[in-house]
Short mmCIF file of C-alpha atoms in Angstrom, two decimals:
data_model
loop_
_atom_site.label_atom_id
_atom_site.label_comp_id
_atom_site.label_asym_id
_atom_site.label_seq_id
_atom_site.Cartn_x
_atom_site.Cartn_y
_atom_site.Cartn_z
CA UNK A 112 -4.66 -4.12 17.94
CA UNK A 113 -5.56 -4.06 14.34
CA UNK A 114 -4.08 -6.62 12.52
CA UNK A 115 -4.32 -8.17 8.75
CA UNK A 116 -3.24 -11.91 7.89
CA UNK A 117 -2.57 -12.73 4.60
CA UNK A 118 -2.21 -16.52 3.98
CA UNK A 119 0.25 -18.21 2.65
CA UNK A 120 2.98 -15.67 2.57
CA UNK A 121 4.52 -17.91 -0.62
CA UNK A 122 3.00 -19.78 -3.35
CA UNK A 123 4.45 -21.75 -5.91
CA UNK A 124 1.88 -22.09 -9.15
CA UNK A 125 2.27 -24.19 -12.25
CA UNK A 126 1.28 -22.23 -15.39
CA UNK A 127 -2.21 -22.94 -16.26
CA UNK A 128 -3.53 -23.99 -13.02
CA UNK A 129 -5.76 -21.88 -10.94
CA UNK A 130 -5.44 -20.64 -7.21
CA UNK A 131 -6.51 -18.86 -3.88
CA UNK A 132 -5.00 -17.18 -1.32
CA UNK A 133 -6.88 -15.45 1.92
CA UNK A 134 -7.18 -12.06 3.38
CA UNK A 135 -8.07 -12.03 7.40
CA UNK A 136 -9.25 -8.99 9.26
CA UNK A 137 -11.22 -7.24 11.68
CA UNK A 138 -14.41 -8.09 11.25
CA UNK A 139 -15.91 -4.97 13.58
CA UNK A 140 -15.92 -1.13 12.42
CA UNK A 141 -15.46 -2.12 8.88
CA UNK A 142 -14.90 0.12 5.94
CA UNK A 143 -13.70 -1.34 2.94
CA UNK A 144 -11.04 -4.07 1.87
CA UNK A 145 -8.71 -3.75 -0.50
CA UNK A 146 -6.80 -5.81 -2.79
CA UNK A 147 -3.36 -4.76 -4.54
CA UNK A 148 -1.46 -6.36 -7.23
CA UNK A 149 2.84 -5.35 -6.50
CA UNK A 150 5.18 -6.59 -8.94
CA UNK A 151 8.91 -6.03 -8.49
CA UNK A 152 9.96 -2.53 -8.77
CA UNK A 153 6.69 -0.70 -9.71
CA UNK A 154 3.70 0.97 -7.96
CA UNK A 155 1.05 -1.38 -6.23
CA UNK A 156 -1.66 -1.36 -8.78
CA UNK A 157 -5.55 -1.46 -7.27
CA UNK A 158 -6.94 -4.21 -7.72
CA UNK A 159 -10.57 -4.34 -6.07
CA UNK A 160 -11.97 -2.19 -3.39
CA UNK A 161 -14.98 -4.60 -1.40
CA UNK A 162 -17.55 -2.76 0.98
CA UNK A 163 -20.24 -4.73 1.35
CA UNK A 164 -20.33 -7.72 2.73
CA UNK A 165 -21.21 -10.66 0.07
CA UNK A 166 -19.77 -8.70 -2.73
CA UNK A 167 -17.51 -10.50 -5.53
CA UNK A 168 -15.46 -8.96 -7.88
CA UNK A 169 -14.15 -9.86 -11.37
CA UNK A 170 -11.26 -8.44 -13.40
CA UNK A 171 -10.49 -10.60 -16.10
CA UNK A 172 -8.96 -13.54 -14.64
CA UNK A 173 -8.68 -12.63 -11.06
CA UNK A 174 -11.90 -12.24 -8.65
CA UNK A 175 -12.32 -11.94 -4.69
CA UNK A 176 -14.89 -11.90 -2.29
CA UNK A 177 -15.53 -10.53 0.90
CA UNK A 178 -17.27 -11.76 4.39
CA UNK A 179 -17.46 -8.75 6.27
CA UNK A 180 -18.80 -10.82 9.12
CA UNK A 181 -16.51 -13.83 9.75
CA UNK A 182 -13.52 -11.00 8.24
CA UNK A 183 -12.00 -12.90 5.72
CA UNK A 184 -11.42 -12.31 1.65
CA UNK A 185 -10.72 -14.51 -0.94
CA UNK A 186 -8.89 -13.78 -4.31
CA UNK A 187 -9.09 -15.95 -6.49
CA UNK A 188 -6.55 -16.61 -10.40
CA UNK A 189 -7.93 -18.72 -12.62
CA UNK A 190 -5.52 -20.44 -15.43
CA UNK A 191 -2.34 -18.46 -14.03
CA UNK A 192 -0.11 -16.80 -16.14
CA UNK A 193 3.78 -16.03 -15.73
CA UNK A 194 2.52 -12.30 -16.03
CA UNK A 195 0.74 -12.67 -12.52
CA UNK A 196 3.61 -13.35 -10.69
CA UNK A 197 3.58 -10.55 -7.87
CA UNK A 198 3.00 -10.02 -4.35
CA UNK A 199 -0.60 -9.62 -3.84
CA UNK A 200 -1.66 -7.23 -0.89
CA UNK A 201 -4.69 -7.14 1.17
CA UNK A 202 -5.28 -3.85 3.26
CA UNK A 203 -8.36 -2.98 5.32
CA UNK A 204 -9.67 0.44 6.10
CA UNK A 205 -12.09 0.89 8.56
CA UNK A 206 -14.49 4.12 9.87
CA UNK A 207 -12.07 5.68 11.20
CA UNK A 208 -10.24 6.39 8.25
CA UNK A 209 -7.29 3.85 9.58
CA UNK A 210 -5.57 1.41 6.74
CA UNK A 211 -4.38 -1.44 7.70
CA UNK A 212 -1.87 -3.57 5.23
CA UNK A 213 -1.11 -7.52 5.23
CA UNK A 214 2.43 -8.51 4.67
CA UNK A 215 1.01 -9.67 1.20
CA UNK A 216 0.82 -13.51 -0.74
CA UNK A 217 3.98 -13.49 -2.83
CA UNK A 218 2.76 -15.56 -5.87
CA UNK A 219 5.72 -17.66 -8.30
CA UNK A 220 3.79 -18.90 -11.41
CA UNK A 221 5.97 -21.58 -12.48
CA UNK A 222 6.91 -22.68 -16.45
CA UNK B 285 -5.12 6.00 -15.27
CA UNK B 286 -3.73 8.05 -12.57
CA UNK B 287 0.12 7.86 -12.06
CA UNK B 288 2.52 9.21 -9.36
CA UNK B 289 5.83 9.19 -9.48
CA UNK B 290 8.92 8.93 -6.36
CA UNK B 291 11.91 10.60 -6.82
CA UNK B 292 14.48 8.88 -6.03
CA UNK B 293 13.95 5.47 -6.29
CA UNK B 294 16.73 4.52 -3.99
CA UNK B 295 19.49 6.39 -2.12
CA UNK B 296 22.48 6.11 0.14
CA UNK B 297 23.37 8.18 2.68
CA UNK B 298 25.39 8.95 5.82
CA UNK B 299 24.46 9.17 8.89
CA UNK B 300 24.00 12.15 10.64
CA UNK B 301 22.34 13.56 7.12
CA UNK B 302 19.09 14.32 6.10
CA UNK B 303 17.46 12.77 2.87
CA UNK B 304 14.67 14.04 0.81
CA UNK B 305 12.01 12.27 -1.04
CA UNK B 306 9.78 13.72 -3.71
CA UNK B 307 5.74 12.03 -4.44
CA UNK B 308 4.20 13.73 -7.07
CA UNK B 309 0.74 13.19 -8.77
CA UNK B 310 1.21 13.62 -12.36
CA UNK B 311 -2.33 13.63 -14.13
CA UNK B 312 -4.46 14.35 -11.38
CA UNK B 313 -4.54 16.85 -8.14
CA UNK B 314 -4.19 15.17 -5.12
CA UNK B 315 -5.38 16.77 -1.42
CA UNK B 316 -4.34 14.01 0.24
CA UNK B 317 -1.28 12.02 -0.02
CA UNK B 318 -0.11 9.26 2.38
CA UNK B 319 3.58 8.01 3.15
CA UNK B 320 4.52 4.41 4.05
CA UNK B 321 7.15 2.90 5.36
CA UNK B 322 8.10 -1.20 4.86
CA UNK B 323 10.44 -2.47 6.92
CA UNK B 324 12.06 -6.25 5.29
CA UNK B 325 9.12 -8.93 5.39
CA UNK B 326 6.44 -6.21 6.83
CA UNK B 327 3.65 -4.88 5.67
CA UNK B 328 3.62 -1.42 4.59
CA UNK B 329 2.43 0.69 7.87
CA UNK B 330 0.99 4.43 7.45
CA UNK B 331 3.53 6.69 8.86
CA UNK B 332 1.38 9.89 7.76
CA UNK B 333 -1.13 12.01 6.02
CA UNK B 334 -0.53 15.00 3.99
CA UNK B 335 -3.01 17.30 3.32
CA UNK B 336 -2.50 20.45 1.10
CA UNK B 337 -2.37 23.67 2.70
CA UNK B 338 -1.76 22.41 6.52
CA UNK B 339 0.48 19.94 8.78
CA UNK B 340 0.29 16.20 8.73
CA UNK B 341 -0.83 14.17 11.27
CA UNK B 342 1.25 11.64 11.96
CA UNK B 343 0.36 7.91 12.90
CA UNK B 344 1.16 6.98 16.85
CA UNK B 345 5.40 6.25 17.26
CA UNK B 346 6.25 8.32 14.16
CA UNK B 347 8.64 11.26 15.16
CA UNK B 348 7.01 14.49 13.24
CA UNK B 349 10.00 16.27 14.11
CA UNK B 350 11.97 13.42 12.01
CA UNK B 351 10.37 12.81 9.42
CA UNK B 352 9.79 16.27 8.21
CA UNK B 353 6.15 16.44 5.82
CA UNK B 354 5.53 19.25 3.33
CA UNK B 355 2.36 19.69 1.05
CA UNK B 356 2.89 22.67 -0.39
CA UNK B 357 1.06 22.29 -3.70
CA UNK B 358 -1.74 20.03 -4.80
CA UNK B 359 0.96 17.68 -7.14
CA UNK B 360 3.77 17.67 -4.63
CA UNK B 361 4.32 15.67 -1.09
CA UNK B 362 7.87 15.66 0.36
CA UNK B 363 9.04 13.78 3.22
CA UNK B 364 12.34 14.96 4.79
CA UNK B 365 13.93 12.16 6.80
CA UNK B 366 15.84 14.38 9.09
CA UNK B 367 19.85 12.81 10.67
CA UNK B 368 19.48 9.77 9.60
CA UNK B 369 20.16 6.87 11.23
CA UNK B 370 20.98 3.05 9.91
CA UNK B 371 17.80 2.02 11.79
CA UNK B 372 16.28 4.31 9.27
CA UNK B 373 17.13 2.33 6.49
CA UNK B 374 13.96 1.07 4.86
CA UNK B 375 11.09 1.58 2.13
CA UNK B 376 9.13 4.25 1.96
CA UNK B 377 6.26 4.73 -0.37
CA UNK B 378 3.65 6.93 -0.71
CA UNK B 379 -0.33 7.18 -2.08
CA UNK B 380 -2.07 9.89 -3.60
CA UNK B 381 -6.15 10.05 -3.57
CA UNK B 382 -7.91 11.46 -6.30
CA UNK B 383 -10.50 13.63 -4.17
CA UNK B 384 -12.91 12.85 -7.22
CA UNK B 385 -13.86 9.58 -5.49
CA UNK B 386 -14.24 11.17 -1.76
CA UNK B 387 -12.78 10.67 1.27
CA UNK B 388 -11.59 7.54 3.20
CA UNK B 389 -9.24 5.48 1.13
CA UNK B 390 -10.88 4.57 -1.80
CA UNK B 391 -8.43 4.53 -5.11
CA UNK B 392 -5.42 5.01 -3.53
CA UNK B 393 -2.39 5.53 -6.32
CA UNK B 394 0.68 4.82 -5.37
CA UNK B 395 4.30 5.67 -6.18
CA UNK B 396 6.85 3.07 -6.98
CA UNK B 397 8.88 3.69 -3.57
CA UNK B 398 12.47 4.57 -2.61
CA UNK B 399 14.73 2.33 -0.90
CA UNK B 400 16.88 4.83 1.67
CA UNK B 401 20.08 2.96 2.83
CA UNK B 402 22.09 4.79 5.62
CA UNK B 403 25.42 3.75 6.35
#
């Protein structure tokens, strides 16, 4: 059974401070991992897509990485901001053209 | 960047009646489009993928006959759930792919969802 874990399902952040949350997966038949960025009541917005195993990714403030071997992801906010409050999903496709989704890392940045 | 919209974004209906949701791709022409279902605190899980011009194939435990699928144009995706049921009741969402960046599911754009309640 193909499953994702995304860890921890809450976080609590104080403004300003940085944080991490992880992405676990199947580390055989591997495709691609994605990351998603869902606030309330909008579209999930793409975030990365990883393929290679090694590979980091930057977008401003936010950047992940991938270990296609072990199966894990990190993503990574540095100095958060109230505006990245969301859920943050992690979904993994793999060669047979399955997606899998994590229940997602709710993120609070805090005043 | 590319957008797709949902229409509706939430609706309540008896049971025993059928409920139709729209996916559209607004600035781009989408092949493929994908429909998701989240149940409370679960991930989103593929229920099916539309292609243009032919049937869906639906994921394992997904009742094609229920949840009806119709591509009909290269901007539209409708998804017909057919006498509903309260166990029904959930989120769906769906994805468009922009066939500009191939196949698999690379940049995946995704509508904002509709909440179906049936009482």
């Amino acid at each position: 059974i193909l499953n994702v874990e995304q860890s921890p399902q809450s976080l609590h952040v104080q403004e300003g401070d940085s944080t991490n949350f992880t992405c676990s997966f199947p580390s055989s038949n591997f495709y691609a991992l994605h990351w998603y960025r869902w606030e309330t009541a909008k579209s999930p917005e793409a975030l990365f897509v990883m393929t290679l195993n090694g590979d980091e990714k930057k977008k401003g403030r936010i950047s992940a990485t991938l270990n296609t071997k072990e199966g894990y992801s990190y993503l990574y906010i540095k100095g958060s901001q109230p505006e990245d409050s969301a859920t943050y999903l992690c979904a993994f496709s793999n060669r047979d053209d399955k997606i899998i989704f994590g229940k997602g890392t709710r993120l609070h940045i805090l005043p | 960047g590319a957008v797709v919209s949902q229409h509706p974004s939430w609706v309540i209906c008896k049971s025993g009646t059928s409920v139709k949701i729209e996916c559209r791709s607004l600035d781009f022409q989408a092949t493929t489009m994908f429909w998701y279902r989240q149940f409370p605190k679960q991930s989103l899980m593929l229920m099916a993928t539309s292609n243009e011009g032919s049937k869906a194939t639906y994921e394992q435990g997904v009742e094609k006959d229920k949840f009806l699928i119709n591509h009909a144009s290269l901007t539209l995706s409708t998804l017909t759930v057919t006498s509903a049921h309260p166990e029904d009741s959930s989120f769906y969402i769906c994805s468009a792919r922009d066939p500009q960046f191939g196949q698999g599911h690379y940049e995946q754009y995704f509508g904002p969802g509709t909440r179906l309640t049936v009482t």
